[in-house]
Amino acid sequence: MKSVAEICSDLIRFDTTNPGSGERPAAEYVATLLADAGMEPVVFESAPKRTTVVTRIDGDSPDALLIHGHLDVVPADPAEWRMHPFSGEIVDDCVYGRGAVDMKGSCAMTLATVLGMAARGERPKRDLVLAFLADEEATGDHGSRHAVGEHRDLFDGVSEAISESGGFSVGSGDDRVYPIAVGERGTAWMRLTAHGVAGHGSRPPRDNPVATLAHALSRVASYEWPVRLTPPVAALIRELGEITGRPVDLDRLDAEAARLGALGHLFKGQIRNSANPTMLDAGYKVNVVPSTAQAHVDGRYLPGLQEEFLGVIDELLGPKITREFVNLEDAPGAPYPSPFFDELAGALVAEDPRARPVPYVMAGGTDAKSFARIGIKGYGFAPLMLRPDLDYFGMFHGKDERVPVEGLEFGTRVLTRLLT
């Protein structure tokens, strides 16, 4: 049987860049591994080569747990990398390549776990549904949204799910903090349009849409969003104070996040809404004032604050800017405290006695948003014990993305404890 590092390397070697040629080769590889172990994977496509794999494993309880991961990755420029981003090479005890962290490494841990259980004849304590999805790095239309919309029956009986962006270690003195995600911010990707009067660039300005849009984007980019502490983030901050032996000052959270370093990253982007201009499109010639100008803004809002967020955005944009959603997703949450959170925490502590599991809210988003639409409560839990010098957050969509082999092996052991 292949090791978890070998599976991770194999998956990375499939170039599943999104946008690109699709996930089919990686999905076929996953399906073959599952079928060879006696499982019955279901393979389907939302569009040519946009491929998803789902399988169910019977357990001792019909209350099913979903483990989902995505097979697509963001682009990578080989010229910027130490080694080719789709080589999957193992160097210095790390697997290198695009997707090592986000999230082919996690998919490899899931596969190694269930393949090992099958080889040993072990039965999970509850039904398992495994989903290896397309298109998470875009809107999920070709992946998780399609799966829950067109293949809802594959997820019958599922009450909870685990996936990326949680369960990784952050060093803190003699302890290792493991954030377990119990929610994530909502997504509001917006296309903004300014309309004006076309004319010659040499004439005095008259309702120039480029200028109108630029002023609006400047207001959005410079706005200081107020702090809004949701209950899970407040609980995280309290626990970090207990772990470090110094309470976190709630009146100066930005400074406290800087003081705490890597631990501060766990709440720095989760204490307020945000809106970042990311794309601009206007004009076609230097001496022509166009009639329209467009921009895109990546908006994120905390649970329960969608209406407040959009109200502020509209005030900042002003009456001359129209907005439309490229993608709008609610901010999902999972119960905390809860017995299942305790199960996740217990599996970590059993493999790492220095583990200090804490609740966490993701600044970004995952496929958990799609599964929340059908009532599945999602937790971020892809366990990894990391070296203190490895910038885990910097690995996401970054250059020289890599994951330690020992981290993958640790995660496989944790998942095995959780499932059996």
Short mmCIF file of C-alpha atoms in Angstrom, two decimals, residues 87-384:
data_model
loop_
_atom_site.label_atom_id
_atom_site.label_comp_id
_atom_site.label_asym_id
_atom_site.label_seq_id
_atom_site.Cartn_x
_atom_site.Cartn_y
_atom_site.Cartn_z
CA SER A 87 6.84 17.66 -9.47
CA GLY A 88 5.64 16.34 -6.13
CA GLU A 89 9.27 15.92 -5.08
CA ILE A 90 10.15 14.98 -1.53
CA VAL A 91 13.07 17.12 -0.36
CA ASP A 92 14.23 17.77 3.22
CA ASP A 93 11.41 15.50 4.45
CA CYS A 94 8.76 17.72 2.84
CA VAL A 95 6.48 17.07 -0.11
CA TYR A 96 6.78 20.05 -2.46
CA GLY A 97 4.22 21.25 -4.96
CA ARG A 98 1.07 23.19 -5.60
CA GLY A 99 -1.63 21.70 -3.41
CA ALA A 100 0.69 20.20 -0.79
CA VAL A 101 -1.19 22.18 1.86
CA ASP A 102 -4.23 23.37 -0.12
CA MET A 103 -5.32 20.62 -0.16
CA LYS A 104 -3.94 17.51 -1.81
CA GLY A 105 -2.01 16.72 1.35
CA SER A 106 -5.28 16.54 3.26
CA CYS A 107 -6.86 14.41 0.54
CA ALA A 108 -3.85 12.09 0.78
CA MET A 109 -4.33 11.77 4.55
CA THR A 110 -7.99 10.85 4.05
CA LEU A 111 -7.08 8.25 1.44
CA ALA A 112 -4.22 6.77 3.47
CA THR A 113 -6.51 6.54 6.50
CA VAL A 114 -9.36 4.67 4.84
CA LEU A 115 -7.07 2.49 2.74
CA GLY A 116 -5.19 1.50 5.89
CA MET A 117 -8.44 0.73 7.69
CA ALA A 118 -9.57 -1.42 4.76
CA ALA A 119 -6.27 -3.31 4.69
CA ARG A 120 -6.55 -4.05 8.41
CA GLY A 121 -10.21 -5.00 8.17
CA GLU A 122 -11.27 -2.15 10.50
CA ARG A 123 -14.82 -0.80 10.41
CA PRO A 124 -15.47 2.88 11.16
CA LYS A 125 -17.61 3.69 14.19
CA ARG A 126 -20.04 5.63 11.97
CA ASP A 127 -20.83 5.69 8.28
CA LEU A 128 -18.31 7.70 6.27
CA VAL A 129 -18.91 9.65 3.10
CA LEU A 130 -15.78 10.77 1.28
CA ALA A 131 -15.99 13.52 -1.35
CA PHE A 132 -13.07 14.60 -3.54
CA LEU A 133 -14.39 17.70 -5.24
CA ALA A 134 -13.77 19.91 -8.24
CA ASP A 135 -13.73 23.72 -8.36
CA GLU A 136 -13.27 24.81 -4.76
CA GLU A 137 -10.73 27.41 -5.86
CA ALA A 138 -13.47 29.22 -7.80
CA THR A 139 -17.14 29.34 -6.80
CA GLY A 140 -17.73 25.60 -6.39
CA ASP A 141 -20.31 25.65 -9.20
CA HIS A 142 -18.55 22.70 -10.85
CA GLY A 143 -17.86 20.95 -7.55
CA SER A 144 -19.58 21.19 -4.19
CA ARG A 145 -22.57 23.24 -5.40
CA HIS A 146 -23.18 20.76 -8.20
CA ALA A 147 -22.75 17.83 -5.80
CA VAL A 148 -25.33 19.05 -3.28
CA GLY A 149 -27.71 20.21 -6.01
CA GLU A 150 -27.61 17.26 -8.42
CA HIS A 151 -26.39 14.38 -6.22
CA ARG A 152 -28.03 15.17 -2.90
CA ASP A 153 -28.77 11.49 -2.22
CA LEU A 154 -25.07 10.70 -1.89
CA PHE A 155 -25.06 12.70 1.35
CA ASP A 156 -28.12 11.17 2.97
CA GLY A 157 -27.72 10.71 6.71
CA VAL A 158 -24.73 13.05 7.00
CA SER A 159 -24.93 15.32 10.03
CA GLU A 160 -21.36 16.65 10.32
CA ALA A 161 -18.34 17.17 8.09
CA ILE A 162 -14.63 17.84 8.38
CA SER A 163 -12.35 19.44 5.84
CA GLU A 164 -9.50 21.93 5.40
CA SER A 165 -8.20 24.88 7.42
CA GLY A 166 -8.15 23.50 10.92
CA GLY A 167 -6.37 20.96 13.11
CA PHE A 168 -2.85 22.27 12.33
CA SER A 169 -0.35 23.04 15.08
CA VAL A 170 0.88 26.48 16.10
CA GLY A 171 3.79 26.52 18.55
CA SER A 172 3.37 28.30 21.89
CA GLY A 173 6.13 27.65 24.41
CA ASP A 174 5.75 24.15 25.81
CA ASP A 175 2.33 23.75 24.19
CA ARG A 176 1.09 23.30 20.66
CA VAL A 177 -2.15 25.12 19.86
CA TYR A 178 -4.45 23.33 17.41
CA PRO A 179 -7.26 25.53 16.06
CA ILE A 180 -10.39 23.60 15.08
CA ALA A 181 -12.62 25.65 12.82
CA VAL A 182 -16.24 25.99 13.92
CA GLY A 183 -17.19 28.57 11.29
CA GLU A 184 -16.00 30.84 8.55
CA ARG A 185 -16.70 34.32 7.28
CA GLY A 186 -19.26 34.81 4.55
CA THR A 187 -18.26 35.66 0.99
CA ALA A 188 -19.42 38.64 -1.07
CA TRP A 189 -17.48 38.87 -4.33
CA MET A 190 -18.80 41.95 -6.12
CA ARG A 191 -18.51 43.47 -9.59
CA LEU A 192 -18.71 47.25 -9.45
CA THR A 193 -19.63 49.41 -12.44
CA ALA A 194 -19.40 53.16 -12.89
CA HIS A 195 -21.19 54.79 -15.84
CA GLY A 196 -20.21 58.17 -17.25
CA VAL A 197 -19.80 60.23 -20.39
CA ALA A 198 -17.38 59.12 -23.09
CA GLY A 199 -15.19 61.76 -24.67
CA HIS A 200 -11.76 62.96 -25.69
CA GLY A 201 -9.08 62.64 -23.05
CA SER A 202 -7.80 66.17 -23.67
CA ARG A 203 -11.04 67.89 -22.70
CA PRO A 204 -12.02 68.99 -19.18
CA PRO A 205 -13.41 66.05 -17.20
CA ARG A 206 -17.16 65.54 -17.43
CA ASP A 207 -18.53 62.64 -15.38
CA ASN A 208 -15.46 60.44 -15.92
CA PRO A 209 -16.40 56.88 -14.80
CA VAL A 210 -12.74 55.92 -14.23
CA ALA A 211 -12.33 58.73 -11.73
CA THR A 212 -15.68 57.96 -10.11
CA LEU A 213 -14.71 54.32 -9.66
CA ALA A 214 -11.21 55.17 -8.40
CA HIS A 215 -12.59 57.46 -5.71
CA ALA A 216 -15.10 54.80 -4.63
CA LEU A 217 -12.44 52.09 -4.44
CA SER A 218 -10.22 54.37 -2.39
CA ARG A 219 -13.04 54.81 0.13
CA VAL A 220 -13.58 51.06 0.32
CA ALA A 221 -9.88 50.26 0.66
CA SER A 222 -9.23 52.85 3.38
CA TYR A 223 -12.33 52.17 5.49
CA GLU A 224 -11.54 50.90 9.00
CA TRP A 225 -14.05 48.19 9.77
CA PRO A 226 -15.07 48.07 13.44
CA VAL A 227 -14.24 45.09 15.63
CA ARG A 228 -17.11 42.62 16.01
CA LEU A 229 -16.38 39.69 18.31
CA THR A 230 -18.46 36.61 17.55
CA PRO A 231 -18.79 34.03 20.37
CA PRO A 232 -16.31 31.48 18.93
CA VAL A 233 -13.67 34.16 18.31
CA ALA A 234 -14.19 35.55 21.81
CA ALA A 235 -13.73 32.03 23.18
CA LEU A 236 -10.54 31.59 21.15
CA ILE A 237 -9.10 34.84 22.48
CA ARG A 238 -9.90 33.87 26.08
CA GLU A 239 -8.22 30.49 25.64
CA LEU A 240 -5.12 32.00 24.03
CA GLY A 241 -4.81 34.24 27.09
CA GLU A 242 -4.98 31.20 29.36
CA ILE A 243 -2.46 29.24 27.28
CA THR A 244 0.08 32.07 27.12
CA GLY A 245 -0.48 33.17 30.71
CA ARG A 246 -1.31 36.74 29.72
CA PRO A 247 -4.88 37.89 29.02
CA VAL A 248 -5.45 39.40 25.60
CA ASP A 249 -6.44 43.10 25.77
CA LEU A 250 -9.77 43.33 23.93
CA ASP A 251 -9.38 47.09 23.51
CA ARG A 252 -6.27 46.74 21.32
CA LEU A 253 -6.72 43.50 19.41
CA ASP A 254 -4.63 44.49 16.39
CA ALA A 255 -1.63 45.20 18.60
CA GLU A 256 -2.25 42.00 20.55
CA ALA A 257 -2.37 39.98 17.34
CA ALA A 258 1.03 41.39 16.41
CA ARG A 259 2.40 40.62 19.86
CA LEU A 260 1.25 37.00 19.70
CA GLY A 261 2.80 36.35 16.29
CA ALA A 262 1.57 33.08 14.76
CA LEU A 263 -1.09 32.74 17.47
CA GLY A 264 -2.33 36.22 16.60
CA HIS A 265 -2.98 35.09 13.05
CA LEU A 266 -5.73 32.88 14.44
CA PHE A 267 -7.91 35.91 15.15
CA LYS A 268 -6.36 38.86 13.30
CA GLY A 269 -8.56 38.40 10.20
CA GLN A 270 -11.61 37.18 12.10
CA ILE A 271 -12.48 40.17 14.29
CA ARG A 272 -14.03 42.35 11.59
CA ASN A 273 -15.47 42.40 8.10
CA SER A 274 -13.20 43.20 5.17
CA ALA A 275 -13.38 44.40 1.56
CA ASN A 276 -10.39 44.35 -0.79
CA PRO A 277 -10.39 45.73 -4.35
CA THR A 278 -8.74 43.04 -6.48
CA MET A 279 -9.39 43.73 -10.20
CA LEU A 280 -9.78 46.80 -12.45
CA ASP A 281 -11.02 47.09 -16.03
CA ALA A 282 -11.49 50.42 -17.78
CA GLY A 283 -10.80 52.09 -21.10
CA TYR A 284 -9.15 51.02 -24.31
CA LYS A 285 -7.03 54.03 -25.39
CA VAL A 286 -5.06 56.64 -23.48
CA ASN A 287 -6.78 59.62 -25.11
CA VAL A 288 -10.35 58.30 -24.82
CA VAL A 289 -12.51 58.67 -21.73
CA PRO A 290 -14.61 55.46 -21.67
CA SER A 291 -18.31 55.37 -20.85
CA THR A 292 -17.92 52.65 -18.19
CA ALA A 293 -15.36 51.36 -15.73
CA GLN A 294 -15.49 48.15 -13.72
CA ALA A 295 -13.77 46.65 -10.70
CA HIS A 296 -14.06 43.58 -8.49
CA VAL A 297 -14.01 43.57 -4.71
CA ASP A 298 -13.49 40.55 -2.45
CA GLY A 299 -15.79 41.12 0.50
CA ARG A 300 -15.89 38.93 3.62
CA TYR A 301 -18.27 39.32 6.53
CA LEU A 302 -18.67 37.73 9.94
CA PRO A 303 -21.60 35.44 10.82
CA GLY A 304 -24.82 37.42 11.18
CA LEU A 305 -23.37 40.63 9.71
CA GLN A 306 -24.25 40.37 6.01
CA GLU A 307 -26.84 43.16 6.14
CA GLU A 308 -24.54 45.48 8.09
CA PHE A 309 -21.66 44.75 5.73
CA LEU A 310 -23.60 45.48 2.55
CA GLY A 311 -25.06 48.65 4.03
CA VAL A 312 -21.60 50.02 4.72
CA ILE A 313 -20.40 49.00 1.25
CA ASP A 314 -23.26 50.89 -0.40
CA GLU A 315 -22.48 54.02 1.64
CA LEU A 316 -18.83 53.84 0.65
CA LEU A 317 -19.55 53.30 -3.04
CA GLY A 318 -22.02 56.16 -3.35
CA PRO A 319 -24.96 56.56 -5.74
CA LYS A 320 -23.00 56.48 -9.00
CA ILE A 321 -21.70 52.94 -8.54
CA THR A 322 -23.80 49.85 -9.16
CA ARG A 323 -22.82 46.49 -7.72
CA GLU A 324 -23.70 42.90 -8.55
CA PHE A 325 -22.62 39.69 -6.91
CA VAL A 326 -20.16 37.37 -8.60
CA ASN A 327 -20.51 35.08 -5.60
CA LEU A 328 -22.55 35.47 -2.42
CA GLU A 329 -22.33 32.83 0.29
CA ASP A 330 -23.55 32.95 3.86
CA ALA A 331 -21.21 32.53 6.83
CA PRO A 332 -21.72 28.94 8.05
CA GLY A 333 -21.13 27.81 11.59
CA ALA A 334 -20.98 24.56 13.55
CA PRO A 335 -21.97 23.92 17.17
CA TYR A 336 -19.42 24.90 19.80
CA PRO A 337 -19.03 23.66 22.43
CA SER A 338 -20.28 20.29 21.26
CA PRO A 339 -19.61 16.57 21.73
CA PHE A 340 -18.17 16.31 18.21
CA PHE A 341 -15.74 19.18 18.84
CA ASP A 342 -14.61 17.24 21.91
CA GLU A 343 -14.07 14.14 19.73
CA LEU A 344 -11.89 16.10 17.35
CA ALA A 345 -9.92 17.61 20.22
CA GLY A 346 -9.54 14.21 21.87
CA ALA A 347 -8.07 12.64 18.74
CA LEU A 348 -5.42 15.38 18.63
CA VAL A 349 -4.50 15.08 22.30
CA ALA A 350 -4.26 11.30 22.04
CA GLU A 351 -1.51 11.67 19.41
CA ASP A 352 0.09 14.81 20.84
CA PRO A 353 -0.06 15.19 24.66
CA ARG A 354 1.13 18.81 24.28
CA ALA A 355 -1.89 19.66 22.11
CA ARG A 356 -4.14 22.55 23.17
CA PRO A 357 -7.18 22.46 20.88
CA VAL A 358 -9.06 25.77 20.56
CA PRO A 359 -12.09 26.99 18.56
CA TYR A 360 -11.35 28.95 15.40
CA VAL A 361 -13.21 30.85 12.68
CA MET A 362 -11.72 30.89 9.19
CA ALA A 363 -11.12 34.26 7.55
CA GLY A 364 -11.75 32.77 4.10
CA GLY A 365 -14.14 30.15 2.84
CA THR A 366 -14.34 26.48 1.90
CA ASP A 367 -16.76 23.98 0.38
CA ALA A 368 -18.38 23.80 3.83
CA LYS A 369 -20.60 26.66 2.63
CA SER A 370 -22.21 24.40 0.02
CA PHE A 371 -22.76 21.54 2.44
CA ALA A 372 -24.28 23.92 4.97
CA ARG A 373 -27.07 24.47 2.42
CA ILE A 374 -28.25 20.91 3.04
CA GLY A 375 -27.90 21.07 6.81
CA ILE A 376 -24.42 19.58 7.25
CA LYS A 377 -22.40 21.21 10.03
CA GLY A 378 -18.82 21.68 8.90
CA TYR A 379 -15.68 21.75 11.02
CA GLY A 380 -12.21 22.68 9.79
CA PHE A 381 -10.11 19.67 10.75
CA ALA A 382 -7.22 18.48 8.58
CA PRO A 383 -4.74 17.57 11.33
CA LEU A 384 -1.07 18.42 10.85
#
